[in-house]
Amino acid sequence: MPKNSQSILARAREHIRPWVGPGFVTETVEAARATLQRYASASVNDGARIYGIWDAGVLLGGVMFVSFDAAWGNCELGCWLEPAGVGRGLITRSIELLMAWAFIERKMERIEWRCRTDNERSVAIAQRLLLRSEGVLRSNWVFDGQRYDTAVFSILRPEWLELRGREN
Ligand SMILES: CC(C)(COP(=O)(O)OP(=O)(O)OC[C@H]1O[C@@H](n2cnc3c(N)ncnc32)[C@H](O)[C@@H]1OP(=O)(O)O)[C@@H](O)C(=O)NCCC(=O)NCCS
């Protein structure tokens, strides 16, 4: 891997570390490959999926179905960006595309969004996309020896269709 790519990855890593699960923060190419392989295996089985957001050949971030359960119609979305990608609406627009795919193409019934309650940018995405707050999981997030609360948001298929003026 080129040296420049290593430093970009390191910068993205520290940027996301407080806000994502520890299993998503990798230190080596092998560990990163294992994470991608985990998503690839899951997607083959119609489960979790991950998508990169690229700008002129540079990976700026990604969006993913953290979970995807077609049998029950439930899924959870997540995201990350490297600092250069923040503030451009990349995640809001990408997540809206995944929501449309989930609700229209796959007829999913419920999409969930979870984040630390103090993750203001992530909370803003949920609110911008009109997800409903379902409450707070108290003290269930651990980072750097401290415990934090998790906010849970969701949007249901009938709500999304009505809010977006779609029929099916
Ligand atoms: C969470 C995270 C991805 C949010 O990034 P973000 O850039 O705020 O989100 P978006 O890409 O949707 O961009 C929204 C911003 O772009 C602006 N914007 C510009 N064009 C826009 C458009 N067409 N549509 C929506 N927003 C647009 C918005 O006004 C907003 O900026 P503001 O908050 O300064 O007003 C980012 O902070 C991050 O990577 N954090 C660390 C990892 C993390 O927290 N992951 C989520 C775990 S739950």
JSON list of C-alpha atoms in Angstrom, two decimals, residues 13-166:
[
{"chain": "A", "resi": 13, "resn": "ARG", "atom": "CA", "xyz": [-9.15, 5.65, 11.94]},
{"chain": "A", "resi": 14, "resn": "GLU", "atom": "CA", "xyz": [-8.66, 8.24, 14.69]},
{"chain": "A", "resi": 15, "resn": "HIS", "atom": "CA", "xyz": [-11.58, 10.28, 13.34]},
{"chain": "A", "resi": 16, "resn": "ILE", "atom": "CA", "xyz": [-14.04, 7.39, 13.62]},
{"chain": "A", "resi": 17, "resn": "ARG", "atom": "CA", "xyz": [-12.62, 5.48, 16.60]},
{"chain": "A", "resi": 18, "resn": "PRO", "atom": "CA", "xyz": [-14.79, 7.10, 19.34]},
{"chain": "A", "resi": 19, "resn": "TRP", "atom": "CA", "xyz": [-17.97, 6.69, 17.36]},
{"chain": "A", "resi": 20, "resn": "VAL", "atom": "CA", "xyz": [-17.99, 3.17, 15.85]},
{"chain": "A", "resi": 21, "resn": "GLY", "atom": "CA", "xyz": [-17.78, -0.34, 17.25]},
{"chain": "A", "resi": 22, "resn": "PRO", "atom": "CA", "xyz": [-14.23, -1.54, 18.00]},
{"chain": "A", "resi": 23, "resn": "GLY", "atom": "CA", "xyz": [-14.58, -4.35, 15.45]},
{"chain": "A", "resi": 24, "resn": "PHE", "atom": "CA", "xyz": [-14.83, -1.73, 12.70]},
{"chain": "A", "resi": 25, "resn": "VAL", "atom": "CA", "xyz": [-11.52, -0.01, 13.53]},
{"chain": "A", "resi": 26, "resn": "THR", "atom": "CA", "xyz": [-8.65, -1.98, 12.09]},
{"chain": "A", "resi": 27, "resn": "GLU", "atom": "CA", "xyz": [-4.91, -1.44, 12.45]},
{"chain": "A", "resi": 28, "resn": "THR", "atom": "CA", "xyz": [-3.53, -3.63, 9.66]},
{"chain": "A", "resi": 29, "resn": "VAL", "atom": "CA", "xyz": [-4.26, -4.43, 6.03]},
{"chain": "A", "resi": 30, "resn": "GLU", "atom": "CA", "xyz": [-5.02, -8.03, 7.05]},
{"chain": "A", "resi": 31, "resn": "ALA", "atom": "CA", "xyz": [-7.57, -6.90, 9.63]},
{"chain": "A", "resi": 32, "resn": "ALA", "atom": "CA", "xyz": [-9.16, -4.51, 7.13]},
{"chain": "A", "resi": 33, "resn": "ARG", "atom": "CA", "xyz": [-9.38, -7.34, 4.61]},
{"chain": "A", "resi": 34, "resn": "ALA", "atom": "CA", "xyz": [-11.03, -9.56, 7.23]},
{"chain": "A", "resi": 35, "resn": "THR", "atom": "CA", "xyz": [-13.64, -6.86, 7.91]},
{"chain": "A", "resi": 36, "resn": "LEU", "atom": "CA", "xyz": [-14.41, -6.55, 4.19]},
{"chain": "A", "resi": 37, "resn": "GLN", "atom": "CA", "xyz": [-14.51, -10.34, 3.88]},
{"chain": "A", "resi": 38, "resn": "ARG", "atom": "CA", "xyz": [-16.99, -10.49, 6.77]},
{"chain": "A", "resi": 39, "resn": "TYR", "atom": "CA", "xyz": [-19.28, -8.06, 4.92]},
{"chain": "A", "resi": 40, "resn": "ALA", "atom": "CA", "xyz": [-18.77, -9.90, 1.60]},
{"chain": "A", "resi": 41, "resn": "SER", "atom": "CA", "xyz": [-19.75, -13.23, 3.17]},
{"chain": "A", "resi": 42, "resn": "ALA", "atom": "CA", "xyz": [-22.77, -11.66, 4.84]},
{"chain": "A", "resi": 43, "resn": "SER", "atom": "CA", "xyz": [-23.95, -9.99, 1.63]},
{"chain": "A", "resi": 44, "resn": "VAL", "atom": "CA", "xyz": [-23.74, -13.28, -0.27]},
{"chain": "A", "resi": 45, "resn": "ASN", "atom": "CA", "xyz": [-26.26, -14.53, 2.29]},
{"chain": "A", "resi": 46, "resn": "ASP", "atom": "CA", "xyz": [-28.47, -11.43, 1.88]},
{"chain": "A", "resi": 47, "resn": "GLY", "atom": "CA", "xyz": [-27.23, -10.01, 5.19]},
{"chain": "A", "resi": 48, "resn": "ALA", "atom": "CA", "xyz": [-25.03, -7.02, 6.06]},
{"chain": "A", "resi": 49, "resn": "ARG", "atom": "CA", "xyz": [-23.53, -4.98, 3.19]},
{"chain": "A", "resi": 50, "resn": "ILE", "atom": "CA", "xyz": [-20.93, -2.22, 2.87]},
{"chain": "A", "resi": 51, "resn": "TYR", "atom": "CA", "xyz": [-20.45, 0.39, 0.12]},
{"chain": "A", "resi": 52, "resn": "GLY", "atom": "CA", "xyz": [-17.54, 2.79, -0.38]},
{"chain": "A", "resi": 53, "resn": "ILE", "atom": "CA", "xyz": [-17.96, 6.48, -1.22]},
{"chain": "A", "resi": 54, "resn": "TRP", "atom": "CA", "xyz": [-15.32, 7.47, -3.74]},
{"chain": "A", "resi": 55, "resn": "ASP", "atom": "CA", "xyz": [-14.30, 10.85, -5.13]},
{"chain": "A", "resi": 56, "resn": "ALA", "atom": "CA", "xyz": [-12.03, 10.75, -8.19]},
{"chain": "A", "resi": 57, "resn": "GLY", "atom": "CA", "xyz": [-10.60, 7.41, -7.12]},
{"chain": "A", "resi": 58, "resn": "VAL", "atom": "CA", "xyz": [-10.12, 8.39, -3.47]},
{"chain": "A", "resi": 59, "resn": "LEU", "atom": "CA", "xyz": [-12.07, 6.53, -0.78]},
{"chain": "A", "resi": 60, "resn": "LEU", "atom": "CA", "xyz": [-13.73, 9.18, 1.42]},
{"chain": "A", "resi": 61, "resn": "GLY", "atom": "CA", "xyz": [-15.97, 6.97, 3.54]},
{"chain": "A", "resi": 62, "resn": "GLY", "atom": "CA", "xyz": [-18.74, 4.46, 3.35]},
{"chain": "A", "resi": 63, "resn": "VAL", "atom": "CA", "xyz": [-22.26, 3.46, 4.25]},
{"chain": "A", "resi": 64, "resn": "MET", "atom": "CA", "xyz": [-23.41, 0.03, 5.31]},
{"chain": "A", "resi": 65, "resn": "PHE", "atom": "CA", "xyz": [-26.26, -2.15, 6.34]},
{"chain": "A", "resi": 66, "resn": "VAL", "atom": "CA", "xyz": [-24.90, -3.10, 9.75]},
{"chain": "A", "resi": 67, "resn": "SER", "atom": "CA", "xyz": [-27.55, -5.78, 9.71]},
{"chain": "A", "resi": 68, "resn": "PHE", "atom": "CA", "xyz": [-30.12, -6.86, 7.13]},
{"chain": "A", "resi": 69, "resn": "ASP", "atom": "CA", "xyz": [-32.81, -9.39, 7.97]},
{"chain": "A", "resi": 70, "resn": "ALA", "atom": "CA", "xyz": [-35.08, -9.84, 4.96]},
{"chain": "A", "resi": 71, "resn": "ALA", "atom": "CA", "xyz": [-37.22, -12.49, 6.70]},
{"chain": "A", "resi": 72, "resn": "TRP", "atom": "CA", "xyz": [-38.31, -10.07, 9.43]},
{"chain": "A", "resi": 73, "resn": "GLY", "atom": "CA", "xyz": [-37.95, -6.90, 7.31]},
{"chain": "A", "resi": 74, "resn": "ASN", "atom": "CA", "xyz": [-35.56, -5.26, 9.78]},
{"chain": "A", "resi": 75, "resn": "CYS", "atom": "CA", "xyz": [-32.24, -3.59, 9.00]},
{"chain": "A", "resi": 76, "resn": "GLU", "atom": "CA", "xyz": [-29.79, -1.12, 10.53]},
{"chain": "A", "resi": 77, "resn": "LEU", "atom": "CA", "xyz": [-27.77, 1.47, 8.63]},
{"chain": "A", "resi": 78, "resn": "GLY", "atom": "CA", "xyz": [-24.39, 2.95, 9.56]},
{"chain": "A", "resi": 79, "resn": "CYS", "atom": "CA", "xyz": [-21.68, 5.16, 8.10]},
{"chain": "A", "resi": 80, "resn": "TRP", "atom": "CA", "xyz": [-18.24, 6.74, 8.39]},
{"chain": "A", "resi": 81, "resn": "LEU", "atom": "CA", "xyz": [-16.22, 9.45, 6.63]},
{"chain": "A", "resi": 82, "resn": "GLU", "atom": "CA", "xyz": [-12.64, 10.57, 6.67]},
{"chain": "A", "resi": 83, "resn": "PRO", "atom": "CA", "xyz": [-12.32, 14.24, 7.71]},
{"chain": "A", "resi": 84, "resn": "ALA", "atom": "CA", "xyz": [-12.04, 15.50, 4.10]},
{"chain": "A", "resi": 85, "resn": "GLY", "atom": "CA", "xyz": [-15.48, 14.07, 3.34]},
{"chain": "A", "resi": 86, "resn": "VAL", "atom": "CA", "xyz": [-17.35, 15.74, 6.21]},
{"chain": "A", "resi": 87, "resn": "GLY", "atom": "CA", "xyz": [-19.83, 18.56, 5.56]},
{"chain": "A", "resi": 88, "resn": "ARG", "atom": "CA", "xyz": [-20.66, 17.74, 1.94]},
{"chain": "A", "resi": 89, "resn": "GLY", "atom": "CA", "xyz": [-23.92, 15.82, 2.36]},
{"chain": "A", "resi": 90, "resn": "LEU", "atom": "CA", "xyz": [-22.32, 12.59, 1.15]},
{"chain": "A", "resi": 91, "resn": "ILE", "atom": "CA", "xyz": [-23.75, 10.43, 3.93]},
{"chain": "A", "resi": 92, "resn": "THR", "atom": "CA", "xyz": [-27.22, 11.95, 4.00]},
{"chain": "A", "resi": 93, "resn": "ARG", "atom": "CA", "xyz": [-27.61, 11.35, 0.26]},
{"chain": "A", "resi": 94, "resn": "SER", "atom": "CA", "xyz": [-26.06, 7.86, 0.36]},
{"chain": "A", "resi": 95, "resn": "ILE", "atom": "CA", "xyz": [-28.22, 6.76, 3.29]},
{"chain": "A", "resi": 96, "resn": "GLU", "atom": "CA", "xyz": [-31.33, 8.06, 1.52]},
{"chain": "A", "resi": 97, "resn": "LEU", "atom": "CA", "xyz": [-30.42, 5.92, -1.51]},
{"chain": "A", "resi": 98, "resn": "LEU", "atom": "CA", "xyz": [-30.01, 2.83, 0.68]},
{"chain": "A", "resi": 99, "resn": "MET", "atom": "CA", "xyz": [-33.31, 3.56, 2.41]},
{"chain": "A", "resi": 100, "resn": "ALA", "atom": "CA", "xyz": [-35.08, 3.81, -0.96]},
{"chain": "A", "resi": 101, "resn": "TRP", "atom": "CA", "xyz": [-33.54, 0.51, -2.05]},
{"chain": "A", "resi": 102, "resn": "ALA", "atom": "CA", "xyz": [-34.50, -1.20, 1.21]},
{"chain": "A", "resi": 103, "resn": "PHE", "atom": "CA", "xyz": [-38.09, 0.07, 1.26]},
{"chain": "A", "resi": 104, "resn": "ILE", "atom": "CA", "xyz": [-38.89, 0.03, -2.48]},
{"chain": "A", "resi": 105, "resn": "GLU", "atom": "CA", "xyz": [-36.83, -2.80, -3.96]},
{"chain": "A", "resi": 106, "resn": "ARG", "atom": "CA", "xyz": [-36.71, -5.08, -0.92]},
{"chain": "A", "resi": 107, "resn": "LYS", "atom": "CA", "xyz": [-39.94, -4.13, 0.83]},
{"chain": "A", "resi": 108, "resn": "MET", "atom": "CA", "xyz": [-38.21, -3.88, 4.19]},
{"chain": "A", "resi": 109, "resn": "GLU", "atom": "CA", "xyz": [-40.43, -2.68, 7.05]},
{"chain": "A", "resi": 110, "resn": "ARG", "atom": "CA", "xyz": [-38.05, -1.02, 9.51]},
{"chain": "A", "resi": 111, "resn": "ILE", "atom": "CA", "xyz": [-34.72, 0.81, 9.30]},
{"chain": "A", "resi": 112, "resn": "GLU", "atom": "CA", "xyz": [-32.77, 1.56, 12.44]},
{"chain": "A", "resi": 113, "resn": "TRP", "atom": "CA", "xyz": [-30.00, 4.06, 13.19]},
{"chain": "A", "resi": 114, "resn": "ARG", "atom": "CA", "xyz": [-27.89, 3.90, 16.36]},
{"chain": "A", "resi": 115, "resn": "CYS", "atom": "CA", "xyz": [-25.22, 6.27, 17.58]},
{"chain": "A", "resi": 116, "resn": "ARG", "atom": "CA", "xyz": [-23.70, 7.68, 20.74]},
{"chain": "A", "resi": 117, "resn": "THR", "atom": "CA", "xyz": [-26.04, 10.36, 22.07]},
{"chain": "A", "resi": 118, "resn": "ASP", "atom": "CA", "xyz": [-23.15, 12.88, 21.93]},
{"chain": "A", "resi": 119, "resn": "ASN", "atom": "CA", "xyz": [-22.39, 12.10, 18.25]},
{"chain": "A", "resi": 120, "resn": "GLU", "atom": "CA", "xyz": [-23.98, 15.32, 17.06]},
{"chain": "A", "resi": 121, "resn": "ARG", "atom": "CA", "xyz": [-23.26, 14.79, 13.36]},
{"chain": "A", "resi": 122, "resn": "SER", "atom": "CA", "xyz": [-24.74, 11.31, 13.38]},
{"chain": "A", "resi": 123, "resn": "VAL", "atom": "CA", "xyz": [-27.82, 12.45, 15.31]},
{"chain": "A", "resi": 124, "resn": "ALA", "atom": "CA", "xyz": [-28.19, 15.26, 12.75]},
{"chain": "A", "resi": 125, "resn": "ILE", "atom": "CA", "xyz": [-28.29, 12.72, 9.90]},
{"chain": "A", "resi": 126, "resn": "ALA", "atom": "CA", "xyz": [-31.10, 10.76, 11.58]},
{"chain": "A", "resi": 127, "resn": "GLN", "atom": "CA", "xyz": [-33.03, 13.98, 12.16]},
{"chain": "A", "resi": 128, "resn": "ARG", "atom": "CA", "xyz": [-32.38, 15.34, 8.65]},
{"chain": "A", "resi": 129, "resn": "LEU", "atom": "CA", "xyz": [-33.76, 12.11, 7.19]},
{"chain": "A", "resi": 130, "resn": "LEU", "atom": "CA", "xyz": [-36.79, 12.29, 9.50]},
{"chain": "A", "resi": 131, "resn": "LEU", "atom": "CA", "xyz": [-36.15, 9.14, 11.50]},
{"chain": "A", "resi": 132, "resn": "ARG", "atom": "CA", "xyz": [-38.02, 9.02, 14.80]},
{"chain": "A", "resi": 133, "resn": "SER", "atom": "CA", "xyz": [-36.26, 8.90, 18.13]},
{"chain": "A", "resi": 134, "resn": "GLU", "atom": "CA", "xyz": [-37.05, 5.68, 20.01]},
{"chain": "A", "resi": 135, "resn": "GLY", "atom": "CA", "xyz": [-35.09, 6.54, 23.11]},
{"chain": "A", "resi": 136, "resn": "VAL", "atom": "CA", "xyz": [-31.75, 5.91, 24.71]},
{"chain": "A", "resi": 137, "resn": "LEU", "atom": "CA", "xyz": [-29.88, 2.76, 25.70]},
{"chain": "A", "resi": 138, "resn": "ARG", "atom": "CA", "xyz": [-28.23, 3.92, 28.88]},
{"chain": "A", "resi": 139, "resn": "SER", "atom": "CA", "xyz": [-24.55, 3.30, 29.49]},
{"chain": "A", "resi": 140, "resn": "ASN", "atom": "CA", "xyz": [-24.22, 0.54, 26.89]},
{"chain": "A", "resi": 141, "resn": "TRP", "atom": "CA", "xyz": [-21.33, 2.03, 24.81]},
{"chain": "A", "resi": 142, "resn": "VAL", "atom": "CA", "xyz": [-17.74, 1.77, 25.98]},
{"chain": "A", "resi": 143, "resn": "PHE", "atom": "CA", "xyz": [-14.88, 3.86, 24.65]},
{"chain": "A", "resi": 144, "resn": "ASP", "atom": "CA", "xyz": [-11.50, 4.49, 26.21]},
{"chain": "A", "resi": 145, "resn": "GLY", "atom": "CA", "xyz": [-12.60, 3.28, 29.63]},
{"chain": "A", "resi": 146, "resn": "GLN", "atom": "CA", "xyz": [-15.72, 5.48, 29.74]},
{"chain": "A", "resi": 147, "resn": "ARG", "atom": "CA", "xyz": [-19.33, 4.48, 29.31]},
{"chain": "A", "resi": 148, "resn": "TYR", "atom": "CA", "xyz": [-21.74, 6.38, 27.03]},
{"chain": "A", "resi": 149, "resn": "ASP", "atom": "CA", "xyz": [-25.42, 6.29, 26.09]},
{"chain": "A", "resi": 150, "resn": "THR", "atom": "CA", "xyz": [-26.69, 5.13, 22.68]},
{"chain": "A", "resi": 151, "resn": "ALA", "atom": "CA", "xyz": [-29.50, 6.90, 20.84]},
{"chain": "A", "resi": 152, "resn": "VAL", "atom": "CA", "xyz": [-31.84, 4.73, 18.79]},
{"chain": "A", "resi": 153, "resn": "PHE", "atom": "CA", "xyz": [-33.76, 6.09, 15.81]},
{"chain": "A", "resi": 154, "resn": "SER", "atom": "CA", "xyz": [-35.97, 4.31, 13.28]},
{"chain": "A", "resi": 155, "resn": "ILE", "atom": "CA", "xyz": [-38.21, 4.85, 10.32]},
{"chain": "A", "resi": 156, "resn": "LEU", "atom": "CA", "xyz": [-40.94, 2.45, 9.22]},
{"chain": "A", "resi": 157, "resn": "ARG", "atom": "CA", "xyz": [-41.94, 1.70, 5.66]},
{"chain": "A", "resi": 158, "resn": "PRO", "atom": "CA", "xyz": [-45.35, 3.48, 5.78]},
{"chain": "A", "resi": 159, "resn": "GLU", "atom": "CA", "xyz": [-43.73, 6.56, 7.38]},
{"chain": "A", "resi": 160, "resn": "TRP", "atom": "CA", "xyz": [-40.98, 6.74, 4.76]},
{"chain": "A", "resi": 161, "resn": "LEU", "atom": "CA", "xyz": [-43.43, 6.29, 1.87]},
{"chain": "A", "resi": 162, "resn": "GLU", "atom": "CA", "xyz": [-45.68, 9.05, 3.19]},
{"chain": "A", "resi": 163, "resn": "LEU", "atom": "CA", "xyz": [-42.84, 11.46, 4.00]},
{"chain": "A", "resi": 164, "resn": "ARG", "atom": "CA", "xyz": [-41.28, 10.96, 0.55]},
{"chain": "A", "resi": 165, "resn": "GLY", "atom": "CA", "xyz": [-44.61, 11.00, -1.30]},
{"chain": "A", "resi": 166, "resn": "ARG", "atom": "CA", "xyz": [-44.03, 7.50, -2.67]}
]
